[in-house]
PDB file of C-alpha atoms in Angstrom:
ATOM      1  CA  MET A   1       2.370  -3.387 -13.538  1.00 41.00           C
ATOM      2  CA  ARG A   2       3.982  -0.050 -13.578  1.00 42.00           C
ATOM      3  CA  PHE A   3       5.632   2.536 -11.461  1.00 43.00           C
ATOM      4  CA  GLY A   4       2.481   3.284  -9.420  1.00 43.00           C
ATOM      5  CA  ILE A   5       2.349  -0.274  -8.199  1.00 41.00           C
ATOM      6  CA  SER A   6       6.028  -0.263  -7.316  1.00 41.00           C
ATOM      7  CA  VAL A   7       5.661   2.907  -5.282  1.00 41.00           C
ATOM      8  CA  ALA A   8       2.203   2.613  -3.958  1.00 40.00           C
ATOM      9  CA  LEU A   9       2.547  -0.827  -2.530  1.00 39.00           C
ATOM     10  CA  ALA A  10       6.180  -1.102  -1.910  1.00 39.00           C
ATOM     11  CA  ILE A  11       5.222  -0.282   1.611  1.00 35.00           C
ATOM     12  CA  TRP A  12       3.377  -2.952   3.623  1.00 34.00           C
ATOM     13  CA  ALA A  13       1.090  -2.386   6.592  1.00 33.00           C
ATOM     14  CA  ALA A  14      -2.420  -3.168   7.843  1.00 31.00           C
ATOM     15  CA  CYS A  15      -5.562  -1.501   9.280  1.00 33.00           C
ATOM     16  CA  ALA A  16      -8.104  -0.767  12.143  1.00 32.00           C
ATOM     17  CA  ALA A  17     -10.744  -3.256  13.323  1.00 33.00           C
ATOM     18  CA  SER A  18     -13.302  -0.836  14.682  1.00 35.00           C
ATOM     19  CA  ALA A  19     -12.827   2.373  12.751  1.00 40.00           C
ATOM     20  CA  HIS A  20     -12.255   3.095   9.138  1.00 49.00           C
ATOM     21  CA  ALA A  21      -9.317   5.057   7.753  1.00 60.00           C
ATOM     22  CA  PHE A  22     -11.354   7.596   5.806  1.00 82.00           C
ATOM     23  CA  ASP A  23     -14.938   8.271   4.824  1.00 90.00           C
ATOM     24  CA  LEU A  24     -15.962   6.269   1.786  1.00 94.00           C
ATOM     25  CA  THR A  25     -17.190   8.465  -1.083  1.00 94.00           C
ATOM     26  CA  PRO A  26     -20.205   7.264  -3.134  1.00 95.00           C
ATOM     27  CA  LYS A  27     -17.770   6.220  -5.887  1.00 96.00           C
ATOM     28  CA  ALA A  28     -15.801   4.097  -3.407  1.00 96.00           C
ATOM     29  CA  GLN A  29     -18.981   2.509  -2.021  1.00 96.00           C
ATOM     30  CA  SER A  30     -20.174   1.721  -5.498  1.00 97.00           C
ATOM     31  CA  ALA A  31     -16.862   0.091  -6.418  1.00 97.00           C
ATOM     32  CA  LEU A  32     -16.918  -2.029  -3.262  1.00 97.00           C
ATOM     33  CA  LYS A  33     -20.509  -3.149  -4.041  1.00 97.00           C
ATOM     34  CA  ARG A  34     -19.293  -4.245  -7.484  1.00 97.00           C
ATOM     35  CA  GLY A  35     -16.466  -6.218  -5.904  1.00 97.00           C
ATOM     36  CA  GLU A  36     -13.755  -3.858  -7.150  1.00 97.00           C
ATOM     37  CA  ALA A  37     -10.947  -1.989  -5.536  1.00 98.00           C
ATOM     38  CA  TYR A  38     -11.182   1.757  -5.440  1.00 97.00           C
ATOM     39  CA  ALA A  39      -8.380   4.342  -5.470  1.00 96.00           C
ATOM     40  CA  GLU A  40      -8.343   8.145  -5.595  1.00 95.00           C
ATOM     41  CA  VAL A  41      -5.196  10.151  -6.031  1.00 93.00           C
ATOM     42  CA  THR A  42      -5.056  13.898  -5.400  1.00 91.00           C
ATOM     43  CA  PRO A  43      -2.346  16.512  -5.318  1.00 86.00           C
ATOM     44  CA  ASP A  44      -1.060  16.859  -1.760  1.00 73.00           C
ATOM     45  CA  PRO A  45      -1.532  20.277  -0.160  1.00 71.00           C
ATOM     46  CA  ASP A  46       2.167  20.253   0.835  1.00 67.00           C
ATOM     47  CA  GLY A  47       3.298  19.934  -2.733  1.00 62.00           C
ATOM     48  CA  VAL A  48       4.025  16.209  -2.558  1.00 65.00           C
ATOM     49  CA  ALA A  49       3.309  14.581  -5.891  1.00 72.00           C
ATOM     50  CA  GLY A  50       0.363  12.449  -4.756  1.00 84.00           C
ATOM     51  CA  HIS A  51      -1.925  11.583  -1.897  1.00 91.00           C
ATOM     52  CA  VAL A  52      -3.376   8.107  -2.431  1.00 94.00           C
ATOM     53  CA  ARG A  53      -6.492   6.738  -0.694  1.00 95.00           C
ATOM     54  CA  ALA A  54      -7.690   3.264  -1.582  1.00 97.00           C
ATOM     55  CA  VAL A  55      -9.921   0.508  -0.306  1.00 98.00           C
ATOM     56  CA  ILE A  56     -10.866  -3.118  -1.073  1.00 98.00           C
ATOM     57  CA  ASP A  57     -13.019  -5.811   0.551  1.00 98.00           C
ATOM     58  CA  ILE A  58     -11.475  -9.309   0.848  1.00 98.00           C
ATOM     59  CA  ASP A  59     -13.243 -12.559   1.630  1.00 98.00           C
ATOM     60  CA  ALA A  60     -10.762 -13.651   4.263  1.00 98.00           C
ATOM     61  CA  PRO A  61     -10.310 -13.077   7.982  1.00 98.00           C
ATOM     62  CA  ILE A  62      -8.151 -10.193   9.235  1.00 97.00           C
ATOM     63  CA  GLN A  63      -5.425 -12.536  10.502  1.00 97.00           C
ATOM     64  CA  LYS A  64      -4.962 -14.105   7.069  1.00 97.00           C
ATOM     65  CA  VAL A  65      -4.899 -10.737   5.321  1.00 98.00           C
ATOM     66  CA  TRP A  66      -2.401  -9.389   7.853  1.00 97.00           C
ATOM     67  CA  ARG A  67      -0.054 -12.349   7.404  1.00 96.00           C
ATOM     68  CA  THR A  68      -0.209 -11.965   3.671  1.00 97.00           C
ATOM     69  CA  MET A  69       0.463  -8.243   3.735  1.00 96.00           C
ATOM     70  CA  THR A  70       3.461  -8.572   5.982  1.00 95.00           C
ATOM     71  CA  ASP A  71       5.039 -11.559   4.178  1.00 95.00           C
ATOM     72  CA  CYS A  72       7.941 -10.667   1.865  1.00 93.00           C
ATOM     73  CA  ALA A  73       7.238 -13.726  -0.301  1.00 91.00           C
ATOM     74  CA  ALA A  74       3.638 -12.656  -0.844  1.00 93.00           C
ATOM     75  CA  ALA A  75       4.790  -9.134  -1.751  1.00 93.00           C
ATOM     76  CA  LYS A  76       6.243 -10.391  -5.025  1.00 92.00           C
ATOM     77  CA  ALA A  77       2.896 -11.907  -5.965  1.00 93.00           C
ATOM     78  CA  MET A  78       1.150  -8.572  -5.427  1.00 92.00           C
ATOM     79  CA  ILE A  79       3.693  -6.185  -6.949  1.00 89.00           C
ATOM     80  CA  SER A  80       4.873  -7.508 -10.288  1.00 85.00           C
ATOM     81  CA  THR A  81       7.890  -5.157 -10.467  1.00 88.00           C
ATOM     82  CA  LEU A  82       9.157  -6.182  -7.008  1.00 93.00           C
ATOM     83  CA  THR A  83      12.397  -8.236  -7.292  1.00 95.00           C
ATOM     84  CA  GLY A  84      13.442  -8.149  -3.633  1.00 96.00           C
ATOM     85  CA  CYS A  85      11.958  -7.771  -0.175  1.00 96.00           C
ATOM     86  CA  ARG A  86      13.877  -8.269   3.051  1.00 96.00           C
ATOM     87  CA  VAL A  87      13.681  -7.305   6.669  1.00 96.00           C
ATOM     88  CA  VAL A  88      16.781  -5.234   7.390  1.00 97.00           C
ATOM     89  CA  GLU A  89      16.267  -4.570  11.125  1.00 97.00           C
ATOM     90  CA  GLY A  90      13.683  -5.054  13.832  1.00 96.00           C
ATOM     91  CA  ASP A  91      10.992  -7.639  14.271  1.00 92.00           C
ATOM     92  CA  GLN A  92       7.243  -7.554  13.864  1.00 91.00           C
ATOM     93  CA  ALA A  93       6.871  -9.266  17.193  1.00 90.00           C
ATOM     94  CA  ARG A  94       8.554  -6.243  18.794  1.00 93.00           C
ATOM     95  CA  GLY A  95       6.147  -3.924  17.066  1.00 96.00           C
ATOM     96  CA  TRP A  96       8.340  -2.597  14.203  1.00 98.00           C
ATOM     97  CA  ASP A  97      10.687  -3.466  11.404  1.00 97.00           C
ATOM     98  CA  ILE A  98      12.615  -1.813   8.595  1.00 98.00           C
ATOM     99  CA  ARG A  99      12.293  -3.406   5.184  1.00 97.00           C
ATOM    100  CA  GLU A 100      13.992  -2.945   1.849  1.00 97.00           C
ATOM    101  CA  HIS A 101      12.092  -3.309  -1.418  1.00 96.00           C
ATOM    102  CA  ILE A 102      13.879  -3.443  -4.752  1.00 96.00           C
ATOM    103  CA  THR A 103      11.960  -2.947  -8.003  1.00 93.00           C
ATOM    104  CA  ARG A 104      12.972  -3.492 -11.567  1.00 91.00           C
ATOM    105  CA  ARG A 105      12.886  -0.717 -14.147  1.00 84.00           C
ATOM    106  CA  ASN A 106      10.180  -0.438 -16.769  1.00 71.00           C
ATOM    107  CA  LEU A 107       9.891   1.574 -19.946  1.00 62.00           C
ATOM    108  CA  ILE A 108       9.349   4.889 -18.137  1.00 59.00           C
ATOM    109  CA  PHE A 109      10.811   4.591 -14.654  1.00 66.00           C
ATOM    110  CA  PRO A 110      14.089   3.286 -13.277  1.00 76.00           C
ATOM    111  CA  GLY A 111      14.371   0.438 -10.834  1.00 88.00           C
ATOM    112  CA  MET A 112      14.112   1.615  -7.238  1.00 91.00           C
ATOM    113  CA  ARG A 113      15.406   0.844  -3.814  1.00 95.00           C
ATOM    114  CA  ILE A 114      12.971   1.781  -1.097  1.00 95.00           C
ATOM    115  CA  VAL A 115      13.760   1.346   2.665  1.00 97.00           C
ATOM    116  CA  PHE A 116      10.925   1.988   5.029  1.00 97.00           C
ATOM    117  CA  ARG A 117       9.972   1.543   8.674  1.00 98.00           C
ATOM    118  CA  SER A 118       6.712  -0.054   9.568  1.00 97.00           C
ATOM    119  CA  ASP A 119       5.158   0.201  13.041  1.00 98.00           C
ATOM    120  CA  TYR A 120       2.652  -2.576  13.764  1.00 97.00           C
ATOM    121  CA  GLU A 121      -0.531  -2.776  15.797  1.00 97.00           C
ATOM    122  CA  PRO A 122      -1.303  -6.446  14.982  1.00 95.00           C
ATOM    123  CA  TYR A 123      -4.351  -7.161  12.914  1.00 95.00           C
ATOM    124  CA  SER A 124      -5.459  -3.522  12.705  1.00 96.00           C
ATOM    125  CA  LEU A 125      -2.808  -0.988  11.698  1.00 97.00           C
ATOM    126  CA  ILE A 126       0.556  -0.607  10.027  1.00 97.00           C
ATOM    127  CA  ARG A 127       2.072   2.865   9.760  1.00 98.00           C
ATOM    128  CA  PHE A 128       5.009   3.289   7.429  1.00 97.00           C
ATOM    129  CA  ARG A 129       7.493   5.958   6.519  1.00 98.00           C
ATOM    130  CA  LEU A 130      10.480   6.253   4.268  1.00 97.00           C
ATOM    131  CA  VAL A 131      13.874   5.728   5.810  1.00 97.00           C
ATOM    132  CA  GLU A 132      16.040   6.001   2.708  1.00 97.00           C
ATOM    133  CA  GLY A 133      16.134   5.114  -0.994  1.00 94.00           C
ATOM    134  CA  ASP A 134      14.947   6.412  -4.280  1.00 90.00           C
ATOM    135  CA  LEU A 135      11.784   8.188  -3.164  1.00 88.00           C
ATOM    136  CA  LYS A 136      11.677  11.723  -1.804  1.00 89.00           C
ATOM    137  CA  VAL A 137       8.613  11.165   0.433  1.00 91.00           C
ATOM    138  CA  GLN A 138       6.636   8.113   1.446  1.00 93.00           C
ATOM    139  CA  GLN A 139       4.395   8.103   4.520  1.00 95.00           C
ATOM    140  CA  GLY A 140       1.141   6.397   5.167  1.00 96.00           C
ATOM    141  CA  GLU A 141      -0.781   3.526   6.680  1.00 97.00           C
ATOM    142  CA  TRP A 142      -2.811   0.410   6.083  1.00 97.00           C
ATOM    143  CA  ARG A 143      -5.873  -0.268   8.227  1.00 97.00           C
ATOM    144  CA  LEU A 144      -7.853  -3.499   8.463  1.00 97.00           C
ATOM    145  CA  GLN A 145     -11.502  -3.553   9.480  1.00 97.00           C
ATOM    146  CA  GLY A 146     -13.335  -6.827  10.164  1.00 97.00           C
ATOM    147  CA  LEU A 147     -16.609  -7.393   8.316  1.00 97.00           C
ATOM    148  CA  ASP A 148     -19.371  -9.967   8.664  1.00 96.00           C
ATOM    149  CA  GLY A 149     -18.344 -11.070  12.126  1.00 94.00           C
ATOM    150  CA  GLY A 150     -14.685 -11.316  11.103  1.00 92.00           C
ATOM    151  CA  ARG A 151     -15.175 -13.561   8.053  1.00 96.00           C
ATOM    152  CA  ARG A 152     -14.216 -10.740   5.704  1.00 98.00           C
ATOM    153  CA  THR A 153     -11.824  -7.803   5.804  1.00 98.00           C
ATOM    154  CA  ARG A 154     -11.935  -4.251   4.515  1.00 98.00           C
ATOM    155  CA  VAL A 155      -8.464  -2.928   3.728  1.00 98.00           C
ATOM    156  CA  PHE A 156      -7.795   0.810   3.684  1.00 98.00           C
ATOM    157  CA  TYR A 157      -4.614   2.243   2.223  1.00 97.00           C
ATOM    158  CA  GLU A 158      -3.351   5.809   2.494  1.00 95.00           C
ATOM    159  CA  ASN A 159      -0.017   7.140   1.308  1.00 94.00           C
ATOM    160  CA  ARG A 160       1.704  10.483   0.547  1.00 92.00           C
ATOM    161  CA  LEU A 161       4.586  10.092  -1.850  1.00 87.00           C
ATOM    162  CA  ALA A 162       6.948  11.881  -4.185  1.00 84.00           C
ATOM    163  CA  VAL A 163      10.080  11.230  -6.215  1.00 80.00           C
ATOM    164  CA  ASP A 164      13.091  13.377  -7.007  1.00 77.00           C
ATOM    165  CA  TRP A 165      13.078  12.527 -10.675  1.00 77.00           C
ATOM    166  CA  PRO A 166      11.983  14.886 -13.441  1.00 76.00           C
ATOM    167  CA  VAL A 167       8.614  13.164 -13.739  1.00 75.00           C
ATOM    168  CA  PRO A 168       5.489  15.278 -14.058  1.00 78.00           C
ATOM    169  CA  LYS A 169       3.410  15.006 -10.898  1.00 79.00           C
ATOM    170  CA  ALA A 170       0.228  14.507 -12.958  1.00 81.00           C
ATOM    171  CA  LEU A 171       1.843  11.528 -14.720  1.00 81.00           C
ATOM    172  CA  MET A 172       2.790  10.004 -11.390  1.00 80.00           C
ATOM    173  CA  ARG A 173      -0.717  10.524  -9.988  1.00 84.00           C
ATOM    174  CA  GLU A 174      -2.272   8.906 -13.039  1.00 86.00           C
ATOM    175  CA  ALA A 175      -0.026   5.829 -12.712  1.00 83.00           C
ATOM    176  CA  LEU A 176      -0.972   5.531  -9.077  1.00 86.00           C
ATOM    177  CA  ARG A 177      -4.665   5.955  -9.839  1.00 89.00           C
ATOM    178  CA  ARG A 178      -4.450   3.161 -12.416  1.00 89.00           C
ATOM    179  CA  ASP A 179      -2.139   0.755 -10.714  1.00 88.00           C
ATOM    180  CA  THR A 180      -3.066   0.904  -6.975  1.00 93.00           C
ATOM    181  CA  PRO A 181      -6.383  -0.976  -7.564  1.00 95.00           C
ATOM    182  CA  LYS A 182      -4.423  -3.678  -9.441  1.00 94.00           C
ATOM    183  CA  VAL A 183      -2.208  -4.268  -6.435  1.00 94.00           C
ATOM    184  CA  LEU A 184      -5.201  -4.424  -4.085  1.00 97.00           C
ATOM    185  CA  MET A 185      -6.890  -6.901  -6.430  1.00 97.00           C
ATOM    186  CA  ASN A 186      -3.688  -9.021  -6.332  1.00 97.00           C
ATOM    187  CA  LEU A 187      -3.755  -8.808  -2.524  1.00 97.00           C
ATOM    188  CA  ARG A 188      -7.309 -10.168  -2.578  1.00 98.00           C
ATOM    189  CA  ARG A 189      -6.385 -12.904  -5.003  1.00 97.00           C
ATOM    190  CA  VAL A 190      -3.527 -14.090  -2.780  1.00 97.00           C
ATOM    191  CA  CYS A 191      -5.665 -13.910   0.363  1.00 97.00           C
ATOM    192  CA  GLU A 192      -8.691 -15.697  -1.062  1.00 95.00           C
TER     193      GLU A 192
END
């Protein structure tokens, strides 16, 4: 997996049980019906390189999906370029933590260090934002919505991000568009 995966899912969080994060387009609804993940990436109005919105349905209860998403060991199974994940400060039980993700370089992009704060509302929402590291901007959230009486989970992901490197924004958006669904499919594989 490439840069998009490293950036898009280097940030962990979860989602809302009663409301969805954004309205599902017909393309998103169609992808979900086919059992696929869906991602759209658009230029951000504030000039940030990309605004990612993605969704996937997982045949597992919210609690299991939440535990998987917030587990550093599971992060490596979902993000192939991730070489390190550790909690630097805080505690999920207190409602927040700061994590560090380290990724390895690939043919196009360097390895990265990303430090981010996550604020938790257990089993429904994780908001995250960049604290320091190799990104210029990273801010978003994960929402979890129970389906079928709680037997299944819909995961929404939204993120605004940018880098300081001389990388064309269109190239970054294309990598995110291609790789974000792969990470979500890995999340589903680990949860199911």
